[in-house]
């Protein structure tokens, strides 16, 4: 396997439309890195540049220490799994998996051995004689992955491979791909717009927006210490609650104020927020750090706010409650056995020890 390094990589299309801007990223040998972001953020374009399917406008791409900018895709020793599977409909599963090896003139016994080995790993040995039209979506995806495995490439590239599958099958397949990564000890780069896939699969995650990498970190670090409001809101389901307000000084304490809301800043956060007295900031809190008042005793710094219930979503083990504090929508994750009434007032506890604060101008994290 090999490491992959992107140095100041850019991609411009006609009329200087920037799809990717100054991307710097290092993927270590045998690492599983996920590129995640909304549609149009440049993640698939970045992957296609690594594969050689898109030309690099500026910067360098290294695979195994070698610059590959001018090396054609077939010579980069990578294998790519596409969103639409890209299987040949007139070939059997065996022939689809063997096709790349035949083009490279591998001896027939080795081709057979590699195909059977990959089919065994993926549990599709009984499907080798079938045509793609006789397969389910999940089976086709396994064949597409198997076709990549038989190549034994230095790097595996996945471009939203699960987006055409139903919800249950997606969960199953992402588990299978994670197990495959551990078994093959391969370098894998995976593109998705689904932050749940990113959080559950990646050793590290690169969050992209408008062609730029916003933050690269392991899932827990990304979740707990986002560098800006975009990352904080994109990672997590449901997303983080945000409110615009001001930092004010009251009785020796710092307070976040917004209309009828007043929340005291924890002592541990005061040093970072001192210089923002009298200024507008953005307050953020995740739904799991908002609960029905009086139901959580373990929180270090619970503070109460008043809100009105607008929508209730029972999830089985918990309930998502969509509320409003007057100006701002709010989401709380509460105990499934609580049953607030629509349009009723509901006092909430906010765990201020888990609060986030962002600058109003550039949305960078303060705390």
GROMACS .gro file of C-alpha atoms in nm:
model
  367
    1UNK     CA    1   0.000   0.000   0.000
    2UNK     CA    2   0.102   0.367  -0.010
    3UNK     CA    3   0.049   0.714   0.129
    4UNK     CA    4  -0.121   0.989  -0.073
    5UNK     CA    5  -0.023   1.355  -0.042
    6UNK     CA    6  -0.196   1.658  -0.196
    7UNK     CA    7   0.004   1.982  -0.196
    8UNK     CA    8  -0.170   2.309  -0.285
    9UNK     CA    9  -0.399   2.126  -0.527
   10UNK     CA   10  -0.643   2.337  -0.728
   11UNK     CA   11  -0.894   2.271  -1.004
   12UNK     CA   12  -1.029   2.549  -1.225
   13UNK     CA   13  -1.290   2.496  -1.493
   14UNK     CA   14  -1.388   2.729  -1.778
   15UNK     CA   15  -1.406   3.100  -1.696
   16UNK     CA   16  -1.191   3.039  -1.388
   17UNK     CA   17  -1.463   2.864  -1.189
   18UNK     CA   18  -1.280   2.716  -0.889
   19UNK     CA   19  -1.400   2.365  -0.801
   20UNK     CA   20  -1.110   2.291  -0.566
   21UNK     CA   21  -0.894   2.551  -0.394
   22UNK     CA   22  -0.555   2.503  -0.234
   23UNK     CA   23  -0.618   2.159  -0.086
   24UNK     CA   24  -0.340   2.024   0.135
   25UNK     CA   25  -0.399   1.675   0.266
   26UNK     CA   26  -0.185   1.381   0.372
   27UNK     CA   27  -0.332   1.031   0.377
   28UNK     CA   28  -0.104   0.787   0.553
   29UNK     CA   29  -0.030   0.433   0.443
   30UNK     CA   30  -0.320   0.199   0.538
   31UNK     CA   31  -0.535   0.489   0.657
   32UNK     CA   32  -0.907   0.526   0.585
   33UNK     CA   33  -0.980   0.894   0.512
   34UNK     CA   34  -1.326   1.025   0.428
   35UNK     CA   35  -1.389   1.342   0.226
   36UNK     CA   36  -1.727   1.477   0.332
   37UNK     CA   37  -1.928   1.785   0.252
   38UNK     CA   38  -2.243   1.910   0.078
   39UNK     CA   39  -2.306   1.868  -0.295
   40UNK     CA   40  -2.074   2.084  -0.503
   41UNK     CA   41  -1.806   2.123  -0.236
   42UNK     CA   42  -1.532   1.964  -0.454
   43UNK     CA   43  -1.490   1.629  -0.282
   44UNK     CA   44  -1.557   1.412  -0.589
   45UNK     CA   45  -1.342   1.639  -0.805
   46UNK     CA   46  -1.059   1.595  -0.554
   47UNK     CA   47  -1.099   1.217  -0.569
   48UNK     CA   48  -1.106   1.220  -0.949
   49UNK     CA   49  -0.783   1.422  -0.956
   50UNK     CA   50  -0.618   1.159  -0.736
   51UNK     CA   51  -0.744   0.894  -0.979
   52UNK     CA   52  -0.621   1.089  -1.280
   53UNK     CA   53  -0.971   1.132  -1.427
   54UNK     CA   54  -0.943   1.510  -1.386
   55UNK     CA   55  -0.637   1.719  -1.464
   56UNK     CA   56  -0.481   1.922  -1.184
   57UNK     CA   57  -0.478   2.296  -1.253
   58UNK     CA   58  -0.215   2.368  -0.987
   59UNK     CA   59  -0.029   2.181  -0.714
   60UNK     CA   60   0.107   1.827  -0.688
   61UNK     CA   61  -0.040   1.489  -0.605
   62UNK     CA   62   0.197   1.222  -0.469
   63UNK     CA   63   0.122   0.850  -0.448
   64UNK     CA   64   0.382   0.644  -0.266
   65UNK     CA   65   0.622   0.940  -0.277
   66UNK     CA   66   0.596   0.989  -0.653
   67UNK     CA   67   0.436   1.287  -0.831
   68UNK     CA   68   0.154   1.149  -1.046
   69UNK     CA   69   0.017   1.467  -1.207
   70UNK     CA   70   0.121   1.357  -1.555
   71UNK     CA   71   0.080   0.982  -1.505
   72UNK     CA   72  -0.231   0.833  -1.673
   73UNK     CA   73  -0.490   0.663  -1.449
   74UNK     CA   74  -0.399   0.310  -1.561
   75UNK     CA   75  -0.042   0.357  -1.439
   76UNK     CA   76  -0.120   0.507  -1.097
   77UNK     CA   77  -0.189   0.169  -0.934
   78UNK     CA   78  -0.524   0.278  -0.792
   79UNK     CA   79  -0.868   0.120  -0.807
   80UNK     CA   80  -1.191   0.318  -0.800
   81UNK     CA   81  -1.542   0.216  -0.699
   82UNK     CA   82  -1.810   0.438  -0.854
   83UNK     CA   83  -2.155   0.544  -0.736
   84UNK     CA   84  -2.329   0.370  -1.028
   85UNK     CA   85  -2.116   0.050  -1.003
   86UNK     CA   86  -2.003   0.077  -1.370
   87UNK     CA   87  -2.041  -0.296  -1.438
   88UNK     CA   88  -2.045  -0.436  -1.791
   89UNK     CA   89  -2.403  -0.563  -1.840
   90UNK     CA   90  -2.310  -0.827  -2.100
   91UNK     CA   91  -2.042  -0.987  -1.879
   92UNK     CA   92  -2.088  -1.226  -1.590
   93UNK     CA   93  -1.978  -1.133  -1.239
   94UNK     CA   94  -1.661  -1.338  -1.289
   95UNK     CA   95  -1.584  -1.165  -1.619
   96UNK     CA   96  -1.646  -0.820  -1.469
   97UNK     CA   97  -1.406  -0.891  -1.184
   98UNK     CA   98  -1.146  -1.049  -1.412
   99UNK     CA   99  -1.161  -0.789  -1.689
  100UNK     CA  100  -0.892  -0.553  -1.556
  101UNK     CA  101  -0.653  -0.840  -1.494
  102UNK     CA  102  -0.707  -0.976  -1.846
  103UNK     CA  103  -0.623  -0.634  -1.992
  104UNK     CA  104  -0.297  -0.645  -1.797
  105UNK     CA  105  -0.232  -0.994  -1.936
  106UNK     CA  106  -0.219  -1.175  -1.602
  107UNK     CA  107  -0.194  -1.554  -1.642
  108UNK     CA  108  -0.528  -1.733  -1.629
  109UNK     CA  109  -0.456  -1.933  -1.309
  110UNK     CA  110  -0.365  -1.614  -1.121
  111UNK     CA  111  -0.678  -1.438  -1.246
  112UNK     CA  112  -0.893  -1.728  -1.126
  113UNK     CA  113  -0.717  -1.735  -0.790
  114UNK     CA  114  -0.758  -1.359  -0.736
  115UNK     CA  115  -1.124  -1.352  -0.841
  116UNK     CA  116  -1.213  -1.648  -0.620
  117UNK     CA  117  -1.025  -1.496  -0.326
  118UNK     CA  118  -1.205  -1.160  -0.361
  119UNK     CA  119  -1.541  -1.333  -0.409
  120UNK     CA  120  -1.480  -1.531  -0.090
  121UNK     CA  121  -1.397  -1.217   0.108
  122UNK     CA  122  -1.717  -1.047  -0.011
  123UNK     CA  123  -1.942  -1.352   0.005
  124UNK     CA  124  -2.034  -1.346  -0.364
  125UNK     CA  125  -1.880  -1.675  -0.476
  126UNK     CA  126  -2.226  -1.811  -0.563
  127UNK     CA  127  -2.292  -1.516  -0.794
  128UNK     CA  128  -1.992  -1.550  -1.027
  129UNK     CA  129  -2.193  -1.692  -1.319
  130UNK     CA  130  -2.472  -1.433  -1.304
  131UNK     CA  131  -2.509  -1.115  -1.510
  132UNK     CA  132  -2.544  -0.776  -1.332
  133UNK     CA  133  -2.915  -0.748  -1.421
  134UNK     CA  134  -2.982  -1.057  -1.207
  135UNK     CA  135  -2.824  -0.896  -0.898
  136UNK     CA  136  -2.965  -0.673  -0.627
  137UNK     CA  137  -2.814  -0.329  -0.561
  138UNK     CA  138  -2.611  -0.459  -0.270
  139UNK     CA  139  -2.479  -0.751  -0.473
  140UNK     CA  140  -2.379  -0.520  -0.758
  141UNK     CA  141  -2.194  -0.301  -0.512
  142UNK     CA  142  -2.005  -0.603  -0.380
  143UNK     CA  143  -1.907  -0.695  -0.735
  144UNK     CA  144  -1.781  -0.341  -0.796
  145UNK     CA  145  -1.574  -0.360  -0.477
  146UNK     CA  146  -1.452  -0.708  -0.575
  147UNK     CA  147  -1.335  -0.580  -0.911
  148UNK     CA  148  -1.121  -0.327  -0.721
  149UNK     CA  149  -0.988  -0.586  -0.474
  150UNK     CA  150  -0.858  -0.826  -0.740
  151UNK     CA  151  -0.627  -0.555  -0.868
  152UNK     CA  152  -0.449  -0.535  -0.529
  153UNK     CA  153  -0.381  -0.164  -0.588
  154UNK     CA  154  -0.181   0.074  -0.374
  155UNK     CA  155  -0.487   0.293  -0.310
  156UNK     CA  156  -0.863   0.231  -0.312
  157UNK     CA  157  -1.090   0.522  -0.407
  158UNK     CA  158  -1.465   0.519  -0.332
  159UNK     CA  159  -1.695   0.782  -0.486
  160UNK     CA  160  -2.025   0.777  -0.292
  161UNK     CA  161  -2.056   0.400  -0.342
  162UNK     CA  162  -2.359   0.352  -0.115
  163UNK     CA  163  -2.583   0.639  -0.223
  164UNK     CA  164  -2.801   0.417  -0.447
  165UNK     CA  165  -2.878   0.165  -0.172
  166UNK     CA  166  -3.170   0.162   0.072
  167UNK     CA  167  -3.110   0.270   0.433
  168UNK     CA  168  -3.072  -0.078   0.585
  169UNK     CA  169  -2.838  -0.198   0.312
  170UNK     CA  170  -2.628   0.117   0.344
  171UNK     CA  171  -2.567   0.040   0.712
  172UNK     CA  172  -2.473  -0.319   0.625
  173UNK     CA  173  -2.242  -0.219   0.339
  174UNK     CA  174  -2.056   0.050   0.532
  175UNK     CA  175  -1.985  -0.213   0.799
  176UNK     CA  176  -1.859  -0.448   0.527
  177UNK     CA  177  -1.630  -0.182   0.378
  178UNK     CA  178  -1.488  -0.101   0.723
  179UNK     CA  179  -1.421  -0.471   0.785
  180UNK     CA  180  -1.265  -0.494   0.440
  181UNK     CA  181  -1.030  -0.207   0.521
  182UNK     CA  182  -0.915  -0.382   0.838
  183UNK     CA  183  -0.868  -0.713   0.655
  184UNK     CA  184  -0.679  -0.572   0.355
  185UNK     CA  185  -0.485  -0.313   0.560
  186UNK     CA  186  -0.533  -0.088   0.259
  187UNK     CA  187  -0.508   0.284   0.198
  188UNK     CA  188  -0.862   0.400   0.129
  189UNK     CA  189  -1.009   0.738   0.036
  190UNK     CA  190  -1.386   0.756   0.055
  191UNK     CA  191  -1.615   1.037  -0.066
  192UNK     CA  192  -1.963   1.089   0.078
  193UNK     CA  193  -2.212   1.367   0.151
  194UNK     CA  194  -2.347   1.162   0.445
  195UNK     CA  195  -2.183   1.272   0.770
  196UNK     CA  196  -2.306   0.955   0.948
  197UNK     CA  197  -2.108   0.745   0.698
  198UNK     CA  198  -1.808   0.969   0.753
  199UNK     CA  199  -1.825   0.947   1.133
  200UNK     CA  200  -1.870   0.569   1.143
  201UNK     CA  201  -1.612   0.473   0.880
  202UNK     CA  202  -1.319   0.714   0.875
  203UNK     CA  203  -0.995   0.703   1.071
  204UNK     CA  204  -0.987   1.072   0.984
  205UNK     CA  205  -1.238   1.299   0.814
  206UNK     CA  206  -1.170   1.595   0.585
  207UNK     CA  207  -1.468   1.832   0.583
  208UNK     CA  208  -1.496   2.036   0.263
  209UNK     CA  209  -1.694   2.347   0.169
  210UNK     CA  210  -1.677   2.556  -0.149
  211UNK     CA  211  -1.372   2.366  -0.274
  212UNK     CA  212  -1.169   2.413   0.044
  213UNK     CA  213  -1.083   2.177   0.328
  214UNK     CA  214  -1.226   2.325   0.649
  215UNK     CA  215  -1.088   2.076   0.901
  216UNK     CA  216  -0.917   1.737   0.909
  217UNK     CA  217  -0.941   1.531   1.226
  218UNK     CA  218  -1.052   1.200   1.375
  219UNK     CA  219  -1.431   1.172   1.423
  220UNK     CA  220  -1.443   1.248   1.797
  221UNK     CA  221  -1.210   1.548   1.773
  222UNK     CA  222  -1.410   1.681   1.478
  223UNK     CA  223  -1.735   1.643   1.671
  224UNK     CA  224  -1.615   1.793   1.997
  225UNK     CA  225  -1.383   2.068   1.872
  226UNK     CA  226  -1.505   2.200   1.534
  227UNK     CA  227  -1.291   2.487   1.403
  228UNK     CA  228  -1.583   2.687   1.266
  229UNK     CA  229  -1.961   2.711   1.253
  230UNK     CA  230  -1.988   2.520   0.925
  231UNK     CA  231  -1.808   2.210   1.059
  232UNK     CA  232  -2.005   2.230   1.384
  233UNK     CA  233  -2.335   2.239   1.196
  234UNK     CA  234  -2.247   1.981   0.931
  235UNK     CA  235  -2.115   1.714   1.167
  236UNK     CA  236  -2.377   1.567   1.397
  237UNK     CA  237  -2.736   1.451   1.351
  238UNK     CA  238  -2.950   1.643   1.427
  239UNK     CA  239  -2.726   1.942   1.370
  240UNK     CA  240  -2.599   2.180   1.633
  241UNK     CA  241  -2.831   2.456   1.760
  242UNK     CA  242  -2.709   2.811   1.686
  243UNK     CA  243  -2.813   3.148   1.825
  244UNK     CA  244  -2.687   3.499   1.759
  245UNK     CA  245  -2.640   3.711   2.069
  246UNK     CA  246  -2.399   3.924   2.270
  247UNK     CA  247  -2.146   3.863   2.544
  248UNK     CA  248  -2.217   4.092   2.841
  249UNK     CA  249  -2.063   4.132   3.187
  250UNK     CA  250  -2.295   4.090   3.487
  251UNK     CA  251  -2.201   4.067   3.854
  252UNK     CA  252  -1.847   3.953   3.776
  253UNK     CA  253  -1.966   3.689   3.529
  254UNK     CA  254  -1.986   3.677   3.151
  255UNK     CA  255  -2.333   3.615   3.011
  256UNK     CA  256  -2.456   3.525   2.664
  257UNK     CA  257  -2.774   3.724   2.600
  258UNK     CA  258  -3.031   3.702   2.322
  259UNK     CA  259  -3.370   3.859   2.383
  260UNK     CA  260  -3.529   3.675   2.673
  261UNK     CA  261  -3.241   3.428   2.692
  262UNK     CA  262  -2.958   3.473   2.939
  263UNK     CA  263  -2.694   3.200   2.983
  264UNK     CA  264  -2.392   3.233   3.209
  265UNK     CA  265  -2.059   3.147   3.051
  266UNK     CA  266  -1.870   2.872   3.242
  267UNK     CA  267  -1.557   2.985   3.426
  268UNK     CA  268  -1.338   2.765   3.204
  269UNK     CA  269  -1.455   2.957   2.896
  270UNK     CA  270  -1.423   3.309   3.040
  271UNK     CA  271  -1.059   3.369   2.940
  272UNK     CA  272  -1.136   3.301   2.572
  273UNK     CA  273  -1.447   3.522   2.574
  274UNK     CA  274  -1.321   3.817   2.783
  275UNK     CA  275  -1.217   4.015   2.478
  276UNK     CA  276  -1.563   3.973   2.325
  277UNK     CA  277  -1.749   4.172   2.591
  278UNK     CA  278  -2.020   4.383   2.428
  279UNK     CA  279  -1.972   4.207   2.095
  280UNK     CA  280  -2.201   3.984   1.895
  281UNK     CA  281  -2.110   3.615   1.884
  282UNK     CA  282  -2.278   3.290   1.782
  283UNK     CA  283  -2.369   3.044   2.056
  284UNK     CA  284  -2.385   2.672   1.969
  285UNK     CA  285  -2.510   2.371   2.163
  286UNK     CA  286  -2.573   2.016   2.041
  287UNK     CA  287  -2.923   1.863   2.085
  288UNK     CA  288  -2.794   1.597   2.325
  289UNK     CA  289  -2.681   1.877   2.556
  290UNK     CA  290  -3.036   2.011   2.576
  291UNK     CA  291  -3.291   1.820   2.783
  292UNK     CA  292  -3.620   1.861   2.964
  293UNK     CA  293  -3.554   2.064   3.279
  294UNK     CA  294  -3.485   1.851   3.585
  295UNK     CA  295  -3.427   1.524   3.398
  296UNK     CA  296  -3.045   1.531   3.392
  297UNK     CA  297  -2.850   1.535   3.717
  298UNK     CA  298  -2.502   1.450   3.587
  299UNK     CA  299  -2.440   1.777   3.400
  300UNK     CA  300  -2.177   2.004   3.550
  301UNK     CA  301  -2.340   2.336   3.461
  302UNK     CA  302  -2.709   2.304   3.368
  303UNK     CA  303  -2.900   2.627   3.304
  304UNK     CA  304  -3.268   2.665   3.227
  305UNK     CA  305  -3.436   2.836   2.933
  306UNK     CA  306  -3.799   2.861   2.826
  307UNK     CA  307  -3.914   2.730   2.487
  308UNK     CA  308  -4.230   2.637   2.299
  309UNK     CA  309  -4.281   2.293   2.141
  310UNK     CA  310  -4.342   2.299   1.763
  311UNK     CA  311  -4.270   1.947   1.631
  312UNK     CA  312  -4.217   1.611   1.803
  313UNK     CA  313  -4.029   1.323   1.638
  314UNK     CA  314  -4.034   0.993   1.833
  315UNK     CA  315  -3.724   0.789   1.745
  316UNK     CA  316  -3.785   0.487   1.969
  317UNK     CA  317  -3.498   0.512   2.216
  318UNK     CA  318  -3.529   0.891   2.234
  319UNK     CA  319  -3.741   1.177   2.105
  320UNK     CA  320  -3.633   1.480   1.903
  321UNK     CA  321  -3.828   1.791   2.000
  322UNK     CA  322  -3.821   2.097   1.776
  323UNK     CA  323  -3.885   2.414   1.974
  324UNK     CA  324  -3.860   2.788   1.945
  325UNK     CA  325  -3.724   3.034   2.197
  326UNK     CA  326  -3.896   3.323   2.025
  327UNK     CA  327  -3.653   3.411   1.748
  328UNK     CA  328  -3.449   3.094   1.708
  329UNK     CA  329  -3.541   2.730   1.639
  330UNK     CA  330  -3.404   2.478   1.886
  331UNK     CA  331  -3.370   2.098   1.886
  332UNK     CA  332  -3.357   1.888   2.203
  333UNK     CA  333  -3.304   1.515   2.242
  334UNK     CA  334  -3.520   1.404   2.533
  335UNK     CA  335  -3.619   1.079   2.700
  336UNK     CA  336  -3.855   0.874   2.484
  337UNK     CA  337  -4.103   0.837   2.771
  338UNK     CA  338  -4.159   1.212   2.806
  339UNK     CA  339  -4.455   1.336   2.603
  340UNK     CA  340  -4.469   1.714   2.570
  341UNK     CA  341  -4.775   1.861   2.401
  342UNK     CA  342  -4.756   2.058   2.077
  343UNK     CA  343  -4.757   2.437   2.124
  344UNK     CA  344  -4.693   2.393   2.498
  345UNK     CA  345  -4.425   2.575   2.694
  346UNK     CA  346  -4.139   2.347   2.788
  347UNK     CA  347  -3.856   2.445   3.026
  348UNK     CA  348  -3.519   2.311   2.908
  349UNK     CA  349  -3.186   2.247   3.073
  350UNK     CA  350  -2.880   2.349   2.872
  351UNK     CA  351  -2.545   2.190   2.956
  352UNK     CA  352  -2.327   2.502   2.933
  353UNK     CA  353  -2.012   2.298   2.999
  354UNK     CA  354  -2.058   2.169   2.641
  355UNK     CA  355  -2.133   2.508   2.481
  356UNK     CA  356  -1.954   2.637   2.172
  357UNK     CA  357  -1.898   3.000   2.075
  358UNK     CA  358  -1.811   3.132   1.728
  359UNK     CA  359  -1.711   3.471   1.595
  360UNK     CA  360  -1.985   3.652   1.408
  361UNK     CA  361  -1.768   3.783   1.123
  362UNK     CA  362  -1.572   3.480   0.995
  363UNK     CA  363  -1.753   3.212   1.202
  364UNK     CA  364  -1.429   3.074   1.346
  365UNK     CA  365  -1.452   2.896   1.680
  366UNK     CA  366  -1.377   3.100   1.991
  367UNK     CA  367  -1.446   2.814   2.234
   0.00000   0.00000   0.00000
